[in-house]
PDB file of C-alpha atoms in Angstrom:
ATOM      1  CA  UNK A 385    -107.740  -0.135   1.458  1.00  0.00           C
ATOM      2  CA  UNK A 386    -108.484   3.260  -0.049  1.00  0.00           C
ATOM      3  CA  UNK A 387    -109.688   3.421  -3.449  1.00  0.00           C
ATOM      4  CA  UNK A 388    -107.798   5.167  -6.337  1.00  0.00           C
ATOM      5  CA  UNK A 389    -109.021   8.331  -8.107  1.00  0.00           C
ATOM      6  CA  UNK A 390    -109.745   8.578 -11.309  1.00  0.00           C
ATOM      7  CA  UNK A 391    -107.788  11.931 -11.464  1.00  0.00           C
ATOM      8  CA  UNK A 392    -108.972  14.892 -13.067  1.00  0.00           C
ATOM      9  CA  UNK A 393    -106.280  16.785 -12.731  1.00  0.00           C
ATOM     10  CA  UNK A 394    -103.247  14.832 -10.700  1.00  0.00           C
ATOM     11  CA  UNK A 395    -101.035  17.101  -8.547  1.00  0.00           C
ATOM     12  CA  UNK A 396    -102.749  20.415  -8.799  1.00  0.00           C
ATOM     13  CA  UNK A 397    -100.773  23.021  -6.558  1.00  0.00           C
ATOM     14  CA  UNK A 398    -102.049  26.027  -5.536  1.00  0.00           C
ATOM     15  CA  UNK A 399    -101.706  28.882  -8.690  1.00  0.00           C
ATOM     16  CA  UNK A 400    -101.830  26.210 -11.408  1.00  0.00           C
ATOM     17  CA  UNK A 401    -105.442  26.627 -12.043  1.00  0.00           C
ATOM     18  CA  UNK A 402    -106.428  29.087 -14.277  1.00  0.00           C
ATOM     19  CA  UNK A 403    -109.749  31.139 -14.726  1.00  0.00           C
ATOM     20  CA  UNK A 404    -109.958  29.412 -18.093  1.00  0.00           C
ATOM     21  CA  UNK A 405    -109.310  26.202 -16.835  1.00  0.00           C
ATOM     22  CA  UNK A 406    -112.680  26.688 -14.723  1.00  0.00           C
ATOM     23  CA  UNK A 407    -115.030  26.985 -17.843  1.00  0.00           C
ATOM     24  CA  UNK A 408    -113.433  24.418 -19.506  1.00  0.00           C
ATOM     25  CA  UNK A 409    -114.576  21.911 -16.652  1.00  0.00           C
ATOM     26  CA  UNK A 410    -117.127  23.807 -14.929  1.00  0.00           C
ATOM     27  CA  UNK A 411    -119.932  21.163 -15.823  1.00  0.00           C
ATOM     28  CA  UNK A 412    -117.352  18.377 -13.696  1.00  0.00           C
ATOM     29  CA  UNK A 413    -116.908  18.456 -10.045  1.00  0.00           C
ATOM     30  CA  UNK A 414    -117.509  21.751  -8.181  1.00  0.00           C
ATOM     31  CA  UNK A 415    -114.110  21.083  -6.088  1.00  0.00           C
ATOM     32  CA  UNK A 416    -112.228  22.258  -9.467  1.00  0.00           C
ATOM     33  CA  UNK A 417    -114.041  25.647  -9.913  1.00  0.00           C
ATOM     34  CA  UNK A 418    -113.879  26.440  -6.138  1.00  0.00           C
ATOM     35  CA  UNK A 419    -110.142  25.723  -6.444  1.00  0.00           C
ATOM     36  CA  UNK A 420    -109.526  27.768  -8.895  1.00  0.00           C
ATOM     37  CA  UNK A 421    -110.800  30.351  -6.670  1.00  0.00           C
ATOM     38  CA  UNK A 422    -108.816  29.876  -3.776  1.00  0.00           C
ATOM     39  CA  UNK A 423    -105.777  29.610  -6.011  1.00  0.00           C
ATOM     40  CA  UNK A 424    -105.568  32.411  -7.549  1.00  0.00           C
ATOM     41  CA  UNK A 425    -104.197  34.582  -4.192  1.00  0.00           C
ATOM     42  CA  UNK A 426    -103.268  32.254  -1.914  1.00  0.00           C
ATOM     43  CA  UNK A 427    -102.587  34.607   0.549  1.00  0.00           C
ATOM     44  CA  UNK A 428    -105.853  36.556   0.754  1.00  0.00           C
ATOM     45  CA  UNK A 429    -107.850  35.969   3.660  1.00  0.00           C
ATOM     46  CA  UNK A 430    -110.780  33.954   2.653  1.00  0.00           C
ATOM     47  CA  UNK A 431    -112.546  33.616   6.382  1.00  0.00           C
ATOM     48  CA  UNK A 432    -112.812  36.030   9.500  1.00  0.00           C
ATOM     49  CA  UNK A 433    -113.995  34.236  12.240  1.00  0.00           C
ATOM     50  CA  UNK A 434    -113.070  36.249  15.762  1.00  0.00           C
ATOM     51  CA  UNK A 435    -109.765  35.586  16.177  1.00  0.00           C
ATOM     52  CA  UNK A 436    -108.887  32.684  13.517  1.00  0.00           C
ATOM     53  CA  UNK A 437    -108.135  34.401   9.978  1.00  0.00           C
ATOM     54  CA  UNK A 438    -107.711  31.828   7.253  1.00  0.00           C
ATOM     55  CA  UNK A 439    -106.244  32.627   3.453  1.00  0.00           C
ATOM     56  CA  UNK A 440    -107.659  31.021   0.423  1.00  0.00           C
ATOM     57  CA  UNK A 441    -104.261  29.038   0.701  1.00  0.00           C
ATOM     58  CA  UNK A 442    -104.368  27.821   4.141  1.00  0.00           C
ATOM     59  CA  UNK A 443    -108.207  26.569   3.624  1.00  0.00           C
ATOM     60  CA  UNK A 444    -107.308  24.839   0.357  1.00  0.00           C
ATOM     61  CA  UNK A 445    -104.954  22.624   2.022  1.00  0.00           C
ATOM     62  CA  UNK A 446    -107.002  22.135   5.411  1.00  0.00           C
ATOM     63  CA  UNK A 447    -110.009  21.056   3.226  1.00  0.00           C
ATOM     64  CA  UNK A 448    -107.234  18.288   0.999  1.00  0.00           C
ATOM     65  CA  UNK A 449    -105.770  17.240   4.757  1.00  0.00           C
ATOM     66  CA  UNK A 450    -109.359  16.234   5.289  1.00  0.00           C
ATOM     67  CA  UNK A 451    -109.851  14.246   1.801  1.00  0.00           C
ATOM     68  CA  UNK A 452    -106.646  12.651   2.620  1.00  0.00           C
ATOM     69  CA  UNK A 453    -108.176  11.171   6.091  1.00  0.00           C
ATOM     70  CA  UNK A 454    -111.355  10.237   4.203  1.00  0.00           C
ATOM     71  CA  UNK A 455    -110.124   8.440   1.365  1.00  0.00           C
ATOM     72  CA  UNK A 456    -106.338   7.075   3.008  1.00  0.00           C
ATOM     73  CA  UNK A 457    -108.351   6.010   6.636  1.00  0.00           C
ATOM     74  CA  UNK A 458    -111.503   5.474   5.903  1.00  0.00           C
ATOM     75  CA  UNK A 459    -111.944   4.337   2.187  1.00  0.00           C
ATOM     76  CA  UNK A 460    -113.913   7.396   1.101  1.00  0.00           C
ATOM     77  CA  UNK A 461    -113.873   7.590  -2.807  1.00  0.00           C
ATOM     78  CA  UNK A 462    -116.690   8.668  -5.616  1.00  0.00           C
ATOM     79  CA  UNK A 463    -120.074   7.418  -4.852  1.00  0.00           C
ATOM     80  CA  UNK A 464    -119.807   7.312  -1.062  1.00  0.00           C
ATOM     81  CA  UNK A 465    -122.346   8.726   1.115  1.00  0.00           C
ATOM     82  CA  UNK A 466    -121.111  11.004   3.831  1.00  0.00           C
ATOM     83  CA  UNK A 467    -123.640  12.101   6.245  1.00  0.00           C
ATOM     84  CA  UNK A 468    -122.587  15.354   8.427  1.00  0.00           C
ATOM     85  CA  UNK A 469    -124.239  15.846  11.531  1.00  0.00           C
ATOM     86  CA  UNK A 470    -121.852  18.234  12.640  1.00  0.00           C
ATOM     87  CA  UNK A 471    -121.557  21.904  14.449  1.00  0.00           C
ATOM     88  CA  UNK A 472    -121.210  25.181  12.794  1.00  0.00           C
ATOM     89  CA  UNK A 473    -117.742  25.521  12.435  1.00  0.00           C
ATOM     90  CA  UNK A 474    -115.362  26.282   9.589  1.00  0.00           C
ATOM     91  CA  UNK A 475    -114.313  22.146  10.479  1.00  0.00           C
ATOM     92  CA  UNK A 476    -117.494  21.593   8.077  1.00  0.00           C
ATOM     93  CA  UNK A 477    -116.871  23.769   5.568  1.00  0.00           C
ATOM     94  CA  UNK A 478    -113.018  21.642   5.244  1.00  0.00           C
ATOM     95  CA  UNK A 479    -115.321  18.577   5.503  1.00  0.00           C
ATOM     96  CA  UNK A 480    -117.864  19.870   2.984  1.00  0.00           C
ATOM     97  CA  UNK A 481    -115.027  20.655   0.032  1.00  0.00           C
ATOM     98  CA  UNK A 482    -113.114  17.056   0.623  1.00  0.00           C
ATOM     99  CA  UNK A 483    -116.092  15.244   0.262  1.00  0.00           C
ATOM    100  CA  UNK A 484    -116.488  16.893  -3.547  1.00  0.00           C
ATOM    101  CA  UNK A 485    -112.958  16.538  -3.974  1.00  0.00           C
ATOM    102  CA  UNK A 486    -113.268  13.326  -3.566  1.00  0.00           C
ATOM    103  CA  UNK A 487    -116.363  12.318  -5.148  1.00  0.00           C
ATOM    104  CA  UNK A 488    -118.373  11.505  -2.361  1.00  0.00           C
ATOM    105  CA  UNK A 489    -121.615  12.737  -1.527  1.00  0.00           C
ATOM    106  CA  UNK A 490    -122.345  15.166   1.483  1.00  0.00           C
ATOM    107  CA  UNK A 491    -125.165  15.000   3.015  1.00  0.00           C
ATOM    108  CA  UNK A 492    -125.796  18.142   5.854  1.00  0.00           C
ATOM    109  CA  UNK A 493    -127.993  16.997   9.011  1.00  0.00           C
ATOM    110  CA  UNK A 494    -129.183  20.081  11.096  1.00  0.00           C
ATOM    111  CA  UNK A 495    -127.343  19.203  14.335  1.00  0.00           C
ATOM    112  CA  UNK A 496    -130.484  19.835  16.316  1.00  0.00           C
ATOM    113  CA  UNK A 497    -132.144  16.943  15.252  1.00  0.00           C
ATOM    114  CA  UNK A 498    -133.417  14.402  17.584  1.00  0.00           C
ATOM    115  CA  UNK A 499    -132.111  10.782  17.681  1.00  0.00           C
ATOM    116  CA  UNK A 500    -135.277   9.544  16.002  1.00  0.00           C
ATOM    117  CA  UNK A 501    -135.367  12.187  13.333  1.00  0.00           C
ATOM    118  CA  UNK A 502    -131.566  11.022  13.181  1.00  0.00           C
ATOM    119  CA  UNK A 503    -132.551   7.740  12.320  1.00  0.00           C
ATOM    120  CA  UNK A 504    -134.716   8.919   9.149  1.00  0.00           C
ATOM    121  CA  UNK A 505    -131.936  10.408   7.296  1.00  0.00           C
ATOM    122  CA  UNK A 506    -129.884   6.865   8.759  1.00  0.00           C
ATOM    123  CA  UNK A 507    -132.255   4.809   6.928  1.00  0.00           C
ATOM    124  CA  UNK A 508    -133.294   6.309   3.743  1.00  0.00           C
ATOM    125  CA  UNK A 509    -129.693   7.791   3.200  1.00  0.00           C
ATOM    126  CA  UNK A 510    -127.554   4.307   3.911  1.00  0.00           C
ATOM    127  CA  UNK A 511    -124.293   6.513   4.764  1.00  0.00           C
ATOM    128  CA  UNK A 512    -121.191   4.255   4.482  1.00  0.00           C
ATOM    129  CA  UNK A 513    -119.687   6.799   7.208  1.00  0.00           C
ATOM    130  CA  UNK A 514    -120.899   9.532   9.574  1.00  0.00           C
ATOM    131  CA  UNK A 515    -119.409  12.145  11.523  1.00  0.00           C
ATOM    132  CA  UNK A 516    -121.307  13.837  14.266  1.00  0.00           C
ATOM    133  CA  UNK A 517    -121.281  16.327  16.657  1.00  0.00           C
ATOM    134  CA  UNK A 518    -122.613  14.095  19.605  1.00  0.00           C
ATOM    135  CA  UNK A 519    -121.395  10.469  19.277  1.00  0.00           C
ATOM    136  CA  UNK A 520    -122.636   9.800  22.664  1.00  0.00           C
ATOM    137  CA  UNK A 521    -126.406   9.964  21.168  1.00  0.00           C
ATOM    138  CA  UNK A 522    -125.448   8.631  17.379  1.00  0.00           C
ATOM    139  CA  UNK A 523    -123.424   5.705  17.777  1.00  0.00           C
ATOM    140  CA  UNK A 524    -125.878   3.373  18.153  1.00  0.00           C
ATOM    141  CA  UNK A 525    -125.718   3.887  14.445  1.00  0.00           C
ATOM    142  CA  UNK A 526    -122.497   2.287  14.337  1.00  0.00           C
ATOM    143  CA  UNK A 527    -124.401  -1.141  13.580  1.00  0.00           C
ATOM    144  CA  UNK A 528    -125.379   0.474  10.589  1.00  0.00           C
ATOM    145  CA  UNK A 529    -122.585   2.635   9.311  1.00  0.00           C
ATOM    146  CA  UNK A 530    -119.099   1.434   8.664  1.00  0.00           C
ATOM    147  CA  UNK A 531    -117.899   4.384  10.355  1.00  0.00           C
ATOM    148  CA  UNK A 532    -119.362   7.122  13.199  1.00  0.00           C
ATOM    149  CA  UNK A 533    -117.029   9.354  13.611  1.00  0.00           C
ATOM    150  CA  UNK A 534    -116.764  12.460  16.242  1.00  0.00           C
ATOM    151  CA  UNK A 535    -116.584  15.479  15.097  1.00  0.00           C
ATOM    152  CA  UNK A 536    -113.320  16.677  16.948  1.00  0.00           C
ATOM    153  CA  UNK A 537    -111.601  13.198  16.947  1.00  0.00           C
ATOM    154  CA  UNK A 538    -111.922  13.540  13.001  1.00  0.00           C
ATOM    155  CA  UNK A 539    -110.676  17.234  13.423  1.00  0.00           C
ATOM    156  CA  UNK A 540    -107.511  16.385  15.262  1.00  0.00           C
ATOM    157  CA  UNK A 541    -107.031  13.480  12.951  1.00  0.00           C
ATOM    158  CA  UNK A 542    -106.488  15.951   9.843  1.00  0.00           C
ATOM    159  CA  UNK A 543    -104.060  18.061  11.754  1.00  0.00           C
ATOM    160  CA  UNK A 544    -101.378  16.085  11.118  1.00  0.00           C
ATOM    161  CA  UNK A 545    -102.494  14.777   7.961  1.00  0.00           C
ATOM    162  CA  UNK A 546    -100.790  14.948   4.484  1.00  0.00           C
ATOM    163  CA  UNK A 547    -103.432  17.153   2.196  1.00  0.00           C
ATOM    164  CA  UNK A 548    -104.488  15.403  -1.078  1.00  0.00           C
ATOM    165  CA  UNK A 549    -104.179  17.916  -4.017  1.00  0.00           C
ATOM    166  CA  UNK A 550    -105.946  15.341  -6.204  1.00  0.00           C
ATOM    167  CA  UNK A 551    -109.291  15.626  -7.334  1.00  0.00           C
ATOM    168  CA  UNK A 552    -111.864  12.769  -8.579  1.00  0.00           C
ATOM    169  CA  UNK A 553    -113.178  13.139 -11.881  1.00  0.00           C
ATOM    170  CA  UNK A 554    -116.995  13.145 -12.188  1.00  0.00           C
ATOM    171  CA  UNK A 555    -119.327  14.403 -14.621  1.00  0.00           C
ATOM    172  CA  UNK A 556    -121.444  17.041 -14.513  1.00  0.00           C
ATOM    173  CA  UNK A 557    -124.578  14.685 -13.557  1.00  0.00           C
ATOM    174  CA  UNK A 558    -123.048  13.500 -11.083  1.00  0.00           C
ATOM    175  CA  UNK A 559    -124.862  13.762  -7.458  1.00  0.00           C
ATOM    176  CA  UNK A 560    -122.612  16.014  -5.245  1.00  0.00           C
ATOM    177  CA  UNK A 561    -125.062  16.880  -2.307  1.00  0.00           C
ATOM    178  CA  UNK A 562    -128.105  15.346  -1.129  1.00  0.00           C
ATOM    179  CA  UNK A 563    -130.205  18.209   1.204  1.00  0.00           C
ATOM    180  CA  UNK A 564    -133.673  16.994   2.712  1.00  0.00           C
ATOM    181  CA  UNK A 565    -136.584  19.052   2.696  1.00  0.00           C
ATOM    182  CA  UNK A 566    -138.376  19.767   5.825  1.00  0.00           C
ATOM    183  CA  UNK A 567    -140.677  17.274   5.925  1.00  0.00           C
ATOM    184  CA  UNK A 568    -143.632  19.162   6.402  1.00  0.00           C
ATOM    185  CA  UNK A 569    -145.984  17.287   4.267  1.00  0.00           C
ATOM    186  CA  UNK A 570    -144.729  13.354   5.363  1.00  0.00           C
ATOM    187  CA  UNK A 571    -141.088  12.024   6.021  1.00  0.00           C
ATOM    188  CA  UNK A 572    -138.021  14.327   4.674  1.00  0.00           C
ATOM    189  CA  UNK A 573    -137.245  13.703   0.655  1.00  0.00           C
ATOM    190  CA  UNK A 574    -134.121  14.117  -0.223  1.00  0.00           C
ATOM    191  CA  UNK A 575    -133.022  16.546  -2.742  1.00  0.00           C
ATOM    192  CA  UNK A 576    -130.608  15.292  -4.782  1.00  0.00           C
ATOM    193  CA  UNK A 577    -127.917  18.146  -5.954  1.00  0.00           C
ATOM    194  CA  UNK A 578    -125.283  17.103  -8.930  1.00  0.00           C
ATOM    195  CA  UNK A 579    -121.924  18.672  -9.568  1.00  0.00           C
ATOM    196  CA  UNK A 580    -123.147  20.562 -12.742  1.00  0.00           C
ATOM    197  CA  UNK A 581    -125.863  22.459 -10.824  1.00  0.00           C
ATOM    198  CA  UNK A 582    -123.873  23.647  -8.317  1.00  0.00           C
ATOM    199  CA  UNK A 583    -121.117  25.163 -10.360  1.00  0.00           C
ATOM    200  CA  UNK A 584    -123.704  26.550 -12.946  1.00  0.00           C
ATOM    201  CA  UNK A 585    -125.620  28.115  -9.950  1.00  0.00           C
ATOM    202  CA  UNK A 586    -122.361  29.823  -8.677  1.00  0.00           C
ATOM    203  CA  UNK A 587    -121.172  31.017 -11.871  1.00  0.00           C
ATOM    204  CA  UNK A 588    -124.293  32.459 -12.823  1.00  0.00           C
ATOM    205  CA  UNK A 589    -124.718  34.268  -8.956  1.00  0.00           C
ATOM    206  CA  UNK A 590    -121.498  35.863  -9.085  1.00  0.00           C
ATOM    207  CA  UNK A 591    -122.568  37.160 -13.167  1.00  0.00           C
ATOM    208  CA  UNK A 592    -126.085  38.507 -11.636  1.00  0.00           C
ATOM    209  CA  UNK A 593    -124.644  40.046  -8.684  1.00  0.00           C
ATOM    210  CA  UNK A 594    -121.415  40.793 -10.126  1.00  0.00           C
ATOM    211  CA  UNK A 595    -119.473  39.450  -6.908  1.00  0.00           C
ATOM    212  CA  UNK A 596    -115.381  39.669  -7.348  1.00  0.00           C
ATOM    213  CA  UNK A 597    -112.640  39.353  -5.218  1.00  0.00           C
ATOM    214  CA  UNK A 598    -112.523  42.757  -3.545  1.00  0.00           C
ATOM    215  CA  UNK A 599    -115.888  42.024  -2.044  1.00  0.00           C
ATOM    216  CA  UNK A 600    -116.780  40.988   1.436  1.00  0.00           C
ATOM    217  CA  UNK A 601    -119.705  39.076   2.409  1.00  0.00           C
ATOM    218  CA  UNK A 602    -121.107  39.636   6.107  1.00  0.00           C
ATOM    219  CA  UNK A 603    -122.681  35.990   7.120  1.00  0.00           C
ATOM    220  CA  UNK A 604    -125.920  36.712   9.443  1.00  0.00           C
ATOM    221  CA  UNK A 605    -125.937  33.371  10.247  1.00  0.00           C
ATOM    222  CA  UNK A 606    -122.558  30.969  10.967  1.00  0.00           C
ATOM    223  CA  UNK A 607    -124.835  27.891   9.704  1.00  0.00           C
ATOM    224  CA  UNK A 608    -122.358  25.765   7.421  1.00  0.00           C
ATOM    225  CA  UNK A 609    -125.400  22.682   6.914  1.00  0.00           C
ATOM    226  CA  UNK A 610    -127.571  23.704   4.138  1.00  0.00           C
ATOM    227  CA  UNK A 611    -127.012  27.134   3.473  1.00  0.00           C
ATOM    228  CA  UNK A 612    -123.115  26.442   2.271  1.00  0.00           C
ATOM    229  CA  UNK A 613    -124.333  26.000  -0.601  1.00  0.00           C
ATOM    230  CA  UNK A 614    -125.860  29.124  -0.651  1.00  0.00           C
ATOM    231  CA  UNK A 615    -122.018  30.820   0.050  1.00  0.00           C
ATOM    232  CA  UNK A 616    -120.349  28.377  -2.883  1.00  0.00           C
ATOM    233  CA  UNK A 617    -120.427  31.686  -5.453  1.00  0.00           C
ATOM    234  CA  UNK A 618    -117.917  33.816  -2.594  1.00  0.00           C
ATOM    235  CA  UNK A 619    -115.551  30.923  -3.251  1.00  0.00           C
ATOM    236  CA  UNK A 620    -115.695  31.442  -7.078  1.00  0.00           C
ATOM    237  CA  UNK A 621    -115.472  34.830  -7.400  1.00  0.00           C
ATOM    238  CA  UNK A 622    -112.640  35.184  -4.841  1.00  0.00           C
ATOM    239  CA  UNK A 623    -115.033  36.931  -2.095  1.00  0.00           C
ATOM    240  CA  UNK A 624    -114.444  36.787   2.044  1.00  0.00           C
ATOM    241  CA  UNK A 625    -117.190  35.955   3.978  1.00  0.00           C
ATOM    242  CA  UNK A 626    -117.767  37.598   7.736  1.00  0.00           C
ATOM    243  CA  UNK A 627    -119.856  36.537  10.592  1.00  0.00           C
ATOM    244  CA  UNK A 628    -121.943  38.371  12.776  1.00  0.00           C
ATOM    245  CA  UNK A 629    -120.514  37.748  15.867  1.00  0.00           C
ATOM    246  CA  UNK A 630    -117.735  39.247  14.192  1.00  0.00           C
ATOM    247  CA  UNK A 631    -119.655  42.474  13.376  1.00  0.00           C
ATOM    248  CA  UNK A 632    -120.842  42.674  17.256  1.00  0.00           C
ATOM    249  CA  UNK A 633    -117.937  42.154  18.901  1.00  0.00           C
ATOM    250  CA  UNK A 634    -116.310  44.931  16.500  1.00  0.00           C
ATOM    251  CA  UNK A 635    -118.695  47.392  17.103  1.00  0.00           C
ATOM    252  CA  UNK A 636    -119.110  46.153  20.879  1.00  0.00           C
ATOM    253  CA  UNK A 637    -115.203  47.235  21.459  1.00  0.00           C
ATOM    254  CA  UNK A 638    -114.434  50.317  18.956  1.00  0.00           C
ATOM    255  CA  UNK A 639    -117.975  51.916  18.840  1.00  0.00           C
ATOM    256  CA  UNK A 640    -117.234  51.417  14.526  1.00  0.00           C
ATOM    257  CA  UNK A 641    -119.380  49.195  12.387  1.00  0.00           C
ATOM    258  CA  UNK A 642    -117.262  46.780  10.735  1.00  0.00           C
ATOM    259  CA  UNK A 643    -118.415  47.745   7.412  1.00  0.00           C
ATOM    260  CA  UNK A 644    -116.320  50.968   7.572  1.00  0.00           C
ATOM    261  CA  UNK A 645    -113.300  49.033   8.331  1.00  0.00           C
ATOM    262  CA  UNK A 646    -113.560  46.350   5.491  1.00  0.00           C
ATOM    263  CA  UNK A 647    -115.969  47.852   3.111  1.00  0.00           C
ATOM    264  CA  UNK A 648    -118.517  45.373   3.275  1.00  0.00           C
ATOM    265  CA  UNK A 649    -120.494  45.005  -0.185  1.00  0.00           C
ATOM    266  CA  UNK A 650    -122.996  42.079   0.553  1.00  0.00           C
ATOM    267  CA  UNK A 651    -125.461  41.096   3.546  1.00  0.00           C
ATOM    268  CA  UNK A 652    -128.251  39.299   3.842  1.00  0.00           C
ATOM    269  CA  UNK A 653    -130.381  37.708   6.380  1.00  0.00           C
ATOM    270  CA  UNK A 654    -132.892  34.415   5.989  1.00  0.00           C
ATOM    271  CA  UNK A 655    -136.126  34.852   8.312  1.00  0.00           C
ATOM    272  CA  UNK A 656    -138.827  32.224   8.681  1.00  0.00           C
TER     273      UNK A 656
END
């Protein structure tokens, strides 16, 4: 049986949440202040991605579909470890935002990872589910974890799904991510991210940079593992992000760059 939530905020609907209300709680769970940002139009498209267009109001509720499978199916609630070996899709991002909403903690694999390195983050992590982009390879963790779960058999599961609008309390020192380091000196450490430091982080990105919801941000990368966190302050300030297979195949079939079709005001690339 599921646990229950100690609510936050019980029944939240999309528009309810208030720029004000986002200060006032800002130091609980990072769920609320992204909320409020996708709440506050709806119907503004919040993700390009070729041909799928989602609004800040679609996303909302295909992230709570996906808390609703967690907690209702698989007894996900505050505390839990979730570890996400999973492709680059917007499926993670969903996955990503129910596992704050819920309280659990996410913990991004790079999907590239062998089955031994696998095991590493298995061990030290002690995940009470998993959901992976090859469960051919990982479950022969299932002796381990409570739950393995495929990627796209999790996916199709939330299609049908009622979304949870409810969100766990938790307080601002409370883990939300756990991201391990490379490893390069000995055995991945992992780095153990709370709820305050996230939303303080994104509140004080979009002040620096002075993001807001007219701009667009052009992803160079579509990596949705570590470097979400990195894209948590275009949810907060009401910002789109684009990908850059997006940009190619724009300029690839109209000769334009994308930027002079929707005003692009932010890009960045990561090199190592």
């Amino acid at each position: 049986m599921p646990k229950p939530l100690m609510l936050l905020r019980r029944g939240a609907t999309i528009g309810r949440i208030t720029e004000m209300a986002v200060r006032q709680v800002a130091t609980g769970n990072q769920h609320f202040a992204v909320r409020a940002g996708l709440s506050k139009n709806p119907e503004k498209v919040l993700f390009v991605d070729g041909d799928k267009v989602v609004s800040y109001g679609d996303f909302q509720k295909w992230s709570g579909r996906y808390a609703g499978v967690l907690n209702g199916k698989y007894g996900i609630s505050k505390g839990d470890r979730v570890l996400c070996r999973t492709s680059k899709t917007l499926d993670s991002v969903a996955l990503y935002m129910a596992c704050l909403q819920l309280g659990a903690i996410y913990i991004p694999v790079n999907p590239s990872y062998t089955l031994s390195e696998t095991e590493h983050f298995v061990m030290d992590a002690t995940p009470k589910l998993m959901v992976t982009c090859e469960d051919s390879k990982d479950s022969v963790f299932r002796d381990r974890i409570a739950n393995v779960l495929d990627e796209n058999l999790l996916s199709k599961e939330t299609r049908e799904a009622e979304a949870m609008m409810d969100i766990e309390h938790v307080d601002s020192s409370d883990v939300a991510c756990v991201c391990y380091t490379s490893g390069t000196t000995g055995l991945p450490k992992g780095a153990m991210l709370t709820h305050g430091s996230l939303s303080s982080n994104a509140e004080a990105l979009v002040d620096a940079w002075r993001f807001t919801e007219n701009d667009n941000r052009l992803l160079s990368s579509t990596s949705f593992s570590g470097d979400l966190l990195r894209q948590l302050r275009l949810f907060v300030s009401g910002s789109a992000p684009l990908s850059t297979p997006l940009w190619e195949e724009f300029k690839s079939r109209t000769g334009h760059a994308i930027l002079e079709r929707y005003g692009m005001t932010e890009g960045s690339s990561y090199n190592s």
